[in-house]
Amino acid sequence: MNTKIQEKISNPNFIQNTFPLNLTDLSENNPYRAMNFINGIWKFASNYLEILDPLNGDKFILVPNNLTEEEINEYSDAAKQCPKTGLHNPLKNPERYNLYGEIFHRASFLLGLPQVEDYFVHLIQRVAPKSEIQARGEVKVTQRFLMNFSGDQCRFLTRSFNVSGDVQGQQSSGYRFPYGPVAIIAPFNFPLEIPALQMMGALLTGNRLTIKGDQRVSVVLEMFLRLLHLAGLPPTDCDLIHCDGPQMESLLKKTNFRLLQFTGSSGIAERLCNVMNGKIKIEDAGFDWKILGPDVIEFDYVAYQSDQDAYAFSGQKCSAQSILFAHKNWVQAGILDKIKLLAEQRNLKDLTICPILTWNNQRIQAHLDKLIAIQGAKVLFGGKPISEQHKIPECYGSYLPTAVYIPLQQIKENFELVTTEVFGPFQVVTEYENEDHVIEILENIPHNLTAGVVSNDIRFVQKILANTINGVTYAGIKARTTGAPQNHWFGPCGDPRGTGIGSPEAIIQTWTTHREIIMDIGTTPKTLTQS
């Protein structure tokens, strides 16, 4: 580690000096005023939006909002400075692959420092309250990802290949080139992990990036960018914009971003696809399913994992278990009662129940009322707001972990309603005996992100896997639906716009494009014949 960084981290005030957002004093009396970062300069904005603390309603953060035309144009002009060949590629500025190997190494080291890790854990918990296990897991995944691509891994990732030609002196070479000026729109639910993994993939491959996080949590991204600057990130490689959705759309329309990577709801994804004329990579919502096979084993673990998949972080994950198909053997064994017992142990005090940032209680209740009007439907547990005393503002949800039973046949007849994804602690449960009926339902689910096939019956598992396409499918008795670690691909399947995160393949597919160069430097033939 270089001397400059060693000197900084040895300072007792290292955290305060590096991160201007002071968690100790953060409150309505001392709110943090976020800053935009444009072309290497931190700037306050002309207008600000008050963000409410999800746990007590305090106006504890001010984020830039209603940016002026002049402010938006600054971002557009900065992006236009980057050519379509990017800031580096295999043939231009190759020394920058080494630079990024060092940046990844230093950033991994810094994020792994206990005081830095704790800072980001607690910052995440302030803006998107979740249990410490969930928040710390997000930081550790990010740190491991940075470690994975340090050293020579940046240039190894974008290695080229050669194929011999037809004659002496002829050879074709395949290269992975960046797109040039690109943009990212990141979601609220993983304030560090999702934007960090995508932005670093974009940067190491030679793109110049403009990134926007959800305004409710984007201060986490701001602090991470400050950490990257300490790690040696060139200041003009990445711009950070705090703004609302319509303003970002305005920026996209006036700037020739050659690619937009979007993580979020499927409705907004479709809108942005039109805005970008198809130049988009999507990791959108999913009505994620789990099937409990006919073999009832490891009962307690399966119940535990089902509770985790549906209700950890109050279900605010694109991979959360939205529907559980339980074989009649599991129902008879009491699996639903066991899941209920576990769900009812969750509480606000340890944030195993937490504020719901995109669905308020009224919206959840309205959806529940529609479901229980279906013939044979019933609430298995939950079905109401949390009763323990709290100060969660009404604009956010505060709902108990909920499960609604819907008969299998009624799912087919009320498909659109039943398969509406609720971004909260809410799942549909049904019972089946013949898996062919389940496969028929799964065929009609439009978004295919995660799934779990819970069984050690290899024939059952093979049948389900052969007839489904979810991009991240866990199989075996320990199968889950949630989990986006740094050691495997995470992304949807079945959509040509689909993108991944975390793995070498995800970075290559998302952030580079193929270029073929054919060298032909041999001697020319003595006889030339027209054709």
XYZ file of C-alpha atoms in Angstrom:
531
model
C 0.000 0.000 0.000
C 1.403 3.416 -0.950
C 2.688 5.887 1.627
C -0.091 8.423 1.074
C -2.802 5.915 1.974
C -0.812 4.596 4.943
C -0.498 8.111 6.321
C -4.216 8.757 5.922
C -5.399 5.558 7.606
C -2.979 6.047 10.518
C -4.678 9.358 11.315
C -7.149 8.962 14.222
C -9.609 11.108 12.246
C -9.333 8.987 9.098
C -13.070 8.238 8.834
C -14.113 11.857 9.419
C -11.504 13.136 6.965
C -12.469 10.669 4.221
C -16.251 10.640 4.555
C -17.920 14.019 5.190
C -21.190 12.302 6.182
C -20.859 11.991 9.953
C -23.034 9.108 11.155
C -22.715 10.104 14.804
C -24.330 13.516 14.336
C -26.654 12.707 11.412
C -30.122 13.999 12.308
C -32.721 16.592 11.402
C -30.725 19.101 13.422
C -27.579 18.203 11.496
C -28.608 16.862 8.076
C -26.065 15.840 5.467
C -26.110 17.875 2.259
C -25.103 15.551 -0.588
C -22.863 16.722 -3.413
C -22.786 15.949 -7.099
C -19.493 15.039 -8.751
C -18.901 16.264 -12.282
C -15.733 16.236 -14.367
C -13.476 15.854 -11.348
C -15.166 18.443 -9.097
C -17.491 18.037 -6.090
C -20.352 20.533 -6.329
C -23.331 21.556 -4.248
C -26.566 21.795 -6.223
C -28.956 24.692 -6.692
C -31.954 22.787 -5.246
C -32.354 20.006 -2.703
C -34.864 17.351 -1.683
C -35.418 16.394 1.960
C -35.048 12.652 2.605
C -36.891 11.213 5.599
C -35.182 8.841 7.989
C -37.085 5.561 7.394
C -37.055 4.745 11.117
C -38.221 8.032 12.649
C -39.224 10.462 9.892
C -36.445 12.999 10.551
C -35.373 15.087 7.562
C -31.829 13.815 7.919
C -30.406 14.020 4.379
C -30.657 16.637 1.652
C -29.997 15.418 -1.902
C -29.722 17.458 -5.101
C -33.046 17.723 -6.929
C -34.661 19.815 -9.650
C -31.283 20.466 -11.246
C -31.092 23.427 -13.596
C -30.624 23.019 -17.333
C -27.097 24.311 -16.906
C -26.325 21.651 -14.292
C -27.717 18.864 -16.493
C -25.743 20.139 -19.478
C -22.509 19.876 -17.518
C -22.995 16.112 -17.305
C -23.916 15.853 -20.953
C -20.880 17.871 -22.053
C -18.549 15.814 -19.859
C -19.835 12.515 -21.262
C -19.450 13.749 -24.827
C -15.716 14.240 -24.240
C -15.235 10.472 -24.225
C -14.775 8.866 -27.663
C -16.521 5.637 -28.592
C -13.181 3.841 -28.228
C -13.363 4.525 -24.491
C -10.711 5.794 -22.098
C -8.697 2.645 -22.676
C -8.982 -0.504 -24.714
C -6.617 -3.355 -25.665
C -4.912 -1.107 -28.236
C -5.142 2.302 -26.533
C -3.722 3.295 -23.147
C -3.233 -0.352 -22.090
C -1.313 0.833 -19.029
C -4.683 1.778 -17.547
C -5.490 -1.916 -17.055
C -2.560 -1.968 -14.627
C -3.850 1.236 -13.035
C -7.248 -0.316 -12.430
C -5.660 -3.442 -11.011
C -4.046 -1.176 -8.411
C -7.303 0.731 -7.806
C -9.154 -2.515 -7.151
C -6.397 -3.690 -4.816
C -6.352 -0.458 -2.798
C -10.137 -0.160 -2.692
C -10.439 -3.757 -1.482
C -7.861 -3.068 1.216
C -9.615 0.120 2.332
C -13.083 -1.407 2.399
C -11.693 -4.331 4.382
C -10.432 -2.087 7.183
C -12.695 -2.713 10.202
C -13.466 0.961 10.706
C -14.355 1.447 7.019
C -16.434 -1.719 6.885
C -18.335 -0.633 9.993
C -18.882 2.838 8.545
C -20.562 1.464 5.410
C -22.550 -1.125 7.375
C -24.037 1.555 9.604
C -24.517 3.993 6.711
C -26.503 1.375 4.800
C -28.593 0.701 7.888
C -29.424 4.407 8.235
C -30.747 4.889 4.699
C -32.110 1.399 3.901
C -32.639 -0.166 7.329
C -31.843 -3.875 7.330
C -30.362 -6.250 9.872
C -26.647 -5.996 10.568
C -26.093 -9.432 9.011
C -27.735 -8.267 5.784
C -25.887 -4.929 5.708
C -22.508 -6.433 6.557
C -22.969 -9.120 3.929
C -23.432 -6.392 1.311
C -20.169 -4.710 2.289
C -18.230 -7.982 2.376
C -19.474 -9.032 -1.065
C -18.306 -5.686 -2.458
C -14.913 -6.007 -0.785
C -14.429 -9.543 -2.135
C -15.450 -8.418 -5.620
C -12.794 -5.701 -5.530
C -10.263 -8.273 -4.402
C -11.228 -10.629 -7.231
C -10.291 -8.140 -9.958
C -7.138 -6.646 -8.475
C -3.637 -7.062 -9.865
C -3.525 -8.412 -13.404
C -7.133 -9.595 -13.400
C -8.349 -6.467 -15.217
C -6.288 -7.238 -18.312
C -6.784 -10.988 -17.983
C -10.527 -10.340 -18.061
C -10.397 -8.580 -21.439
C -7.861 -10.924 -23.047
C -7.984 -11.299 -26.811
C -7.805 -14.399 -28.998
C -6.224 -15.189 -32.374
C -7.190 -17.501 -35.217
C -4.803 -18.376 -38.047
C -5.764 -17.179 -41.502
C -5.819 -18.836 -44.919
C -2.386 -17.674 -46.095
C 0.960 -16.565 -44.684
C 0.696 -13.203 -42.863
C -3.064 -13.429 -42.332
C -4.515 -13.688 -38.825
C -7.773 -12.668 -37.179
C -7.883 -11.363 -33.623
C -10.933 -10.914 -31.410
C -10.907 -8.030 -28.915
C -13.248 -6.845 -26.175
C -13.736 -3.091 -26.582
C -15.561 -0.664 -24.256
C -18.602 1.294 -25.393
C -17.198 4.698 -24.404
C -19.636 7.029 -22.579
C -22.069 4.898 -20.539
C -24.551 5.367 -17.698
C -25.883 3.391 -14.739
C -29.146 3.794 -12.840
C -28.944 1.856 -9.563
C -31.741 0.844 -7.151
C -32.375 1.553 -3.474
C -32.316 -1.928 -1.990
C -28.568 -2.606 -2.176
C -27.138 0.925 -1.860
C -23.505 -0.243 -2.068
C -23.276 -3.673 -3.661
C -25.258 -3.229 -6.877
C -23.886 0.178 -7.957
C -20.340 -0.684 -6.835
C -20.130 -3.958 -8.750
C -21.647 -2.521 -11.911
C -19.653 0.728 -11.868
C -16.340 -1.029 -11.327
C -17.061 -3.428 -14.166
C -17.811 -0.476 -16.422
C -14.659 1.409 -15.441
C -12.115 -1.402 -15.571
C -13.124 -2.204 -19.162
C -12.420 1.367 -20.324
C -15.820 3.066 -20.277
C -16.428 6.594 -18.973
C -19.308 6.473 -16.528
C -22.153 8.659 -15.325
C -23.948 6.979 -12.424
C -27.185 7.749 -10.594
C -28.384 6.038 -7.422
C -31.834 6.165 -5.873
C -32.080 9.533 -4.093
C -33.166 7.888 -0.841
C -29.880 6.001 -0.536
C -27.460 7.614 -2.995
C -25.282 9.088 -0.238
C -23.842 5.555 0.131
C -22.704 5.704 -3.483
C -21.259 9.174 -2.873
C -19.145 7.909 0.029
C -17.986 4.909 -1.999
C -16.849 7.213 -4.799
C -14.840 9.201 -2.259
C -13.193 5.949 -1.160
C -12.343 5.150 -4.787
C -10.689 8.546 -5.207
C -8.502 7.749 -2.221
C -7.681 4.428 -3.910
C -6.452 6.278 -7.004
C -9.482 6.451 -9.305
C -8.857 9.167 -11.941
C -11.356 11.902 -11.000
C -12.691 12.413 -14.524
C -13.428 8.717 -15.175
C -16.738 8.708 -13.291
C -19.422 11.344 -12.686
C -22.036 11.015 -9.925
C -25.430 12.650 -10.351
C -28.024 12.933 -7.591
C -31.344 13.690 -9.287
C -34.848 12.332 -9.795
C -35.975 9.962 -12.540
C -37.387 12.520 -15.007
C -34.194 14.588 -14.860
C -32.074 11.512 -15.510
C -34.304 10.683 -18.453
C -33.729 14.212 -19.766
C -29.969 13.696 -19.490
C -30.206 10.370 -21.319
C -32.152 11.939 -24.171
C -29.684 14.767 -24.761
C -26.501 12.703 -24.350
C -25.279 10.007 -26.690
C -24.654 7.421 -24.009
C -23.748 4.306 -25.914
C -25.128 2.038 -23.192
C -27.367 2.331 -20.125
C -27.303 -0.352 -17.437
C -30.481 -0.320 -15.362
C -31.404 -2.282 -12.244
C -34.960 -1.824 -11.003
C -38.606 -2.356 -11.847
C -39.667 -3.932 -15.131
C -42.031 -1.057 -15.923
C -39.294 1.565 -15.751
C -36.965 -0.789 -17.637
C -39.364 -0.882 -20.571
C -39.693 2.910 -20.569
C -35.917 3.373 -20.538
C -35.543 0.860 -23.337
C -37.583 3.200 -25.522
C -35.641 6.251 -24.332
C -32.337 4.543 -25.199
C -33.584 3.076 -28.491
C -32.706 -0.365 -27.197
C -29.161 0.483 -26.032
C -29.784 -0.896 -22.555
C -28.808 -3.789 -20.309
C -31.458 -4.738 -17.753
C -31.524 -6.493 -14.400
C -35.183 -5.990 -13.625
C -37.799 -7.325 -11.242
C -38.737 -10.945 -10.943
C -41.690 -12.869 -9.489
C -39.297 -15.435 -8.077
C -40.467 -18.913 -7.251
C -39.475 -21.841 -5.097
C -40.638 -25.450 -5.423
C -40.464 -27.912 -2.545
C -40.105 -31.340 -4.137
C -41.686 -34.617 -2.977
C -38.835 -35.648 -0.664
C -39.253 -34.237 2.858
C -35.807 -34.028 4.438
C -33.815 -31.397 6.362
C -37.142 -29.963 7.529
C -35.828 -27.238 9.830
C -33.284 -25.966 7.309
C -35.804 -25.787 4.465
C -38.211 -23.830 6.681
C -35.415 -21.492 7.788
C -34.318 -20.800 4.209
C -37.884 -20.187 3.058
C -38.345 -17.630 5.824
C -35.059 -15.963 4.884
C -35.864 -15.858 1.173
C -39.294 -14.333 1.677
C -38.765 -11.995 4.619
C -35.114 -10.966 5.110
C -34.860 -7.179 4.563
C -38.675 -7.342 4.605
C -38.683 -8.914 1.151
C -37.104 -5.912 -0.577
C -34.910 -7.934 -2.906
C -35.372 -8.586 -6.600
C -34.551 -12.206 -5.704
C -37.042 -12.519 -2.828
C -39.290 -15.583 -2.756
C -42.590 -14.365 -4.227
C -44.358 -17.714 -4.482
C -43.863 -21.069 -2.786
C -45.072 -24.265 -4.461
C -45.138 -26.813 -1.650
C -45.611 -30.493 -2.470
C -48.451 -32.051 -0.469
C -45.871 -34.115 1.452
C -44.329 -30.911 2.834
C -47.716 -29.431 3.687
C -48.701 -32.579 5.556
C -45.374 -32.470 7.404
C -46.238 -28.971 8.690
C -43.824 -26.802 6.704
C -46.235 -23.846 6.525
C -46.709 -23.817 10.295
C -42.936 -23.891 10.767
C -42.418 -20.956 8.393
C -45.149 -19.054 10.248
C -43.378 -19.686 13.569
C -40.105 -18.328 12.186
C -41.734 -15.294 10.532
C -43.479 -14.344 13.767
C -40.116 -14.171 15.547
C -39.039 -11.266 13.354
C -39.137 -7.797 14.917
C -38.312 -4.164 14.313
C -35.823 -3.961 17.156
C -33.156 -6.046 15.402
C -34.344 -4.922 11.938
C -35.378 -8.430 10.871
C -38.538 -6.454 10.136
C -37.768 -3.068 8.622
C -39.346 -0.122 6.805
C -40.599 -0.850 3.275
C -39.352 1.951 1.060
C -41.492 1.522 -2.087
C -44.805 -0.010 -0.901
C -46.778 1.714 1.881
C -49.300 -0.110 4.047
C -52.288 1.050 2.031
C -50.859 -0.310 -1.194
C -49.952 -3.666 0.386
C -53.385 -3.960 2.016
C -55.164 -3.173 -1.250
C -53.267 -5.955 -3.004
C -53.950 -8.375 -0.156
C -57.690 -7.588 -0.281
C -57.785 -8.468 -3.981
C -55.995 -11.761 -3.380
C -58.178 -12.973 -0.520
C -61.266 -12.281 -2.653
C -60.165 -15.187 -4.867
C -62.134 -18.362 -4.238
C -60.369 -20.558 -1.691
C -57.761 -17.930 -0.773
C -56.827 -17.276 2.850
C -54.215 -15.444 4.918
C -51.848 -17.969 6.484
C -50.136 -15.414 8.715
C -49.416 -11.707 8.879
C -51.832 -9.706 6.796
C -51.637 -6.491 8.810
C -49.270 -3.655 9.778
C -46.767 -4.251 12.551
C -48.211 -3.619 15.992
C -45.080 -2.783 17.948
C -44.528 0.909 18.608
C -42.547 2.711 15.947
C -42.012 6.038 14.182
C -41.803 4.820 10.584
C -43.305 7.586 8.427
C -46.534 6.798 6.556
C -44.896 7.206 3.159
C -43.060 3.936 3.884
C -44.543 0.557 4.679
C -44.481 -1.140 8.077
C -46.089 -4.514 7.457
C -45.811 -7.931 9.094
C -44.344 -10.872 7.173
C -47.349 -12.163 5.242
C -48.278 -15.343 3.395
C -51.462 -15.844 1.376
C -52.642 -19.290 0.303
C -54.101 -19.489 -3.231
C -55.345 -22.810 -4.650
C -53.265 -23.947 -7.612
C -56.137 -23.849 -10.094
C -57.054 -20.323 -8.999
C -53.508 -19.160 -9.782
C -54.080 -20.127 -13.406
C -57.429 -18.319 -13.509
C -56.147 -15.156 -11.770
C -52.619 -15.250 -13.110
C -51.841 -11.549 -13.561
C -53.133 -10.612 -10.110
C -51.477 -13.499 -8.272
C -48.096 -12.986 -9.969
C -47.904 -9.256 -9.196
C -44.608 -8.750 -7.401
C -44.924 -7.046 -4.018
C -41.621 -5.456 -3.047
C -42.170 -6.204 0.604
C -42.588 -9.050 3.141
C -45.253 -10.837 1.127
C -45.512 -14.221 -0.571
C -48.111 -16.434 -2.210
C -48.222 -20.079 -1.114
C -49.876 -22.998 -2.864
C -49.947 -26.781 -2.692
C -49.406 -29.207 -5.563
C -49.151 -32.925 -6.252
C -48.312 -33.086 -9.963
C -45.340 -30.903 -10.932
C -46.590 -30.644 -14.523
C -49.235 -28.187 -13.341
C -46.526 -26.098 -11.670
C -44.370 -26.109 -14.809
C -47.387 -24.860 -16.783
C -47.677 -21.862 -14.445
C -43.940 -21.149 -14.484
C -43.933 -21.080 -18.290
C -46.172 -17.999 -18.217
C -44.179 -15.936 -15.706
C -42.612 -13.181 -17.870
C -39.520 -12.325 -15.817
C -37.001 -15.013 -15.010
C -34.483 -13.909 -12.409
C -34.097 -16.367 -9.513
C -35.633 -19.679 -8.483
C -35.153 -22.494 -5.998
C -35.749 -26.204 -6.627
C -35.676 -27.710 -3.141
C -35.122 -31.433 -3.525
C -32.455 -34.103 -3.562
C -34.598 -36.215 -5.917
C -32.390 -35.930 -8.966
C -35.104 -36.876 -11.463
C -37.456 -34.260 -10.046
C -34.716 -31.618 -10.055
C -33.693 -32.428 -13.635
C -37.283 -32.184 -14.847
C -37.799 -28.756 -13.296
C -34.436 -27.431 -14.483
C -35.048 -28.707 -18.014
C -38.386 -26.899 -18.260
C -37.516 -23.514 -16.715
C -35.049 -20.745 -17.592
C -34.450 -18.571 -14.519
C -31.043 -16.920 -14.762
C -30.026 -17.837 -11.201
C -31.506 -21.168 -10.187
C -30.489 -22.860 -6.959
C -31.124 -26.605 -6.847
C -30.851 -29.220 -4.122
C -32.281 -29.508 -0.651
C -30.445 -26.319 0.449
C -31.741 -24.311 -2.531
C -32.713 -20.687 -1.966
C -33.879 -17.805 -4.142
C -31.893 -14.949 -2.592
C -28.176 -14.372 -2.682
C -25.999 -12.396 -5.067
C -22.448 -13.133 -3.964
C -19.355 -12.173 -5.911
C -18.494 -15.744 -6.885
C -21.187 -16.428 -9.488
C -23.320 -14.773 -12.150
C -26.448 -12.995 -10.950
C -28.944 -11.845 -13.562
C -32.058 -12.790 -15.548
C -32.342 -15.255 -18.409
C -34.494 -15.269 -21.516
C -34.288 -11.553 -22.363
C -31.685 -10.422 -24.922
C -31.357 -7.201 -22.905
C -30.631 -9.102 -19.707
C -27.459 -8.335 -17.824
C -25.490 -9.932 -15.022
C -23.408 -8.797 -12.110
C -20.446 -10.057 -10.123
C -18.664 -12.542 -12.370
C -16.106 -12.154 -15.197
C -18.755 -13.266 -17.695
C -21.167 -10.644 -16.370
C -18.655 -7.832 -16.851
C -17.686 -8.961 -20.341
C -21.292 -9.366 -21.478
C -22.464 -6.090 -19.970
C -19.610 -3.665 -20.465
C -17.729 -4.725 -23.587
C -18.501 -5.340 -27.220
C -16.693 -7.668 -29.640
C -14.321 -6.319 -32.258
C -12.570 -8.456 -34.862
C -9.350 -7.240 -36.546
C -7.939 -9.213 -39.461
C -4.269 -8.630 -40.156
C -3.180 -9.409 -43.717
C 0.477 -8.464 -44.191
C 1.766 -11.346 -46.294
C 3.126 -11.298 -49.834
C 0.611 -10.668 -52.596
C -0.078 -13.418 -55.183
C 1.667 -13.103 -58.546
C -1.488 -13.891 -60.501
C -4.694 -11.949 -59.928
C -7.995 -13.141 -61.379
C -11.166 -11.080 -61.387
C -14.372 -12.739 -60.216
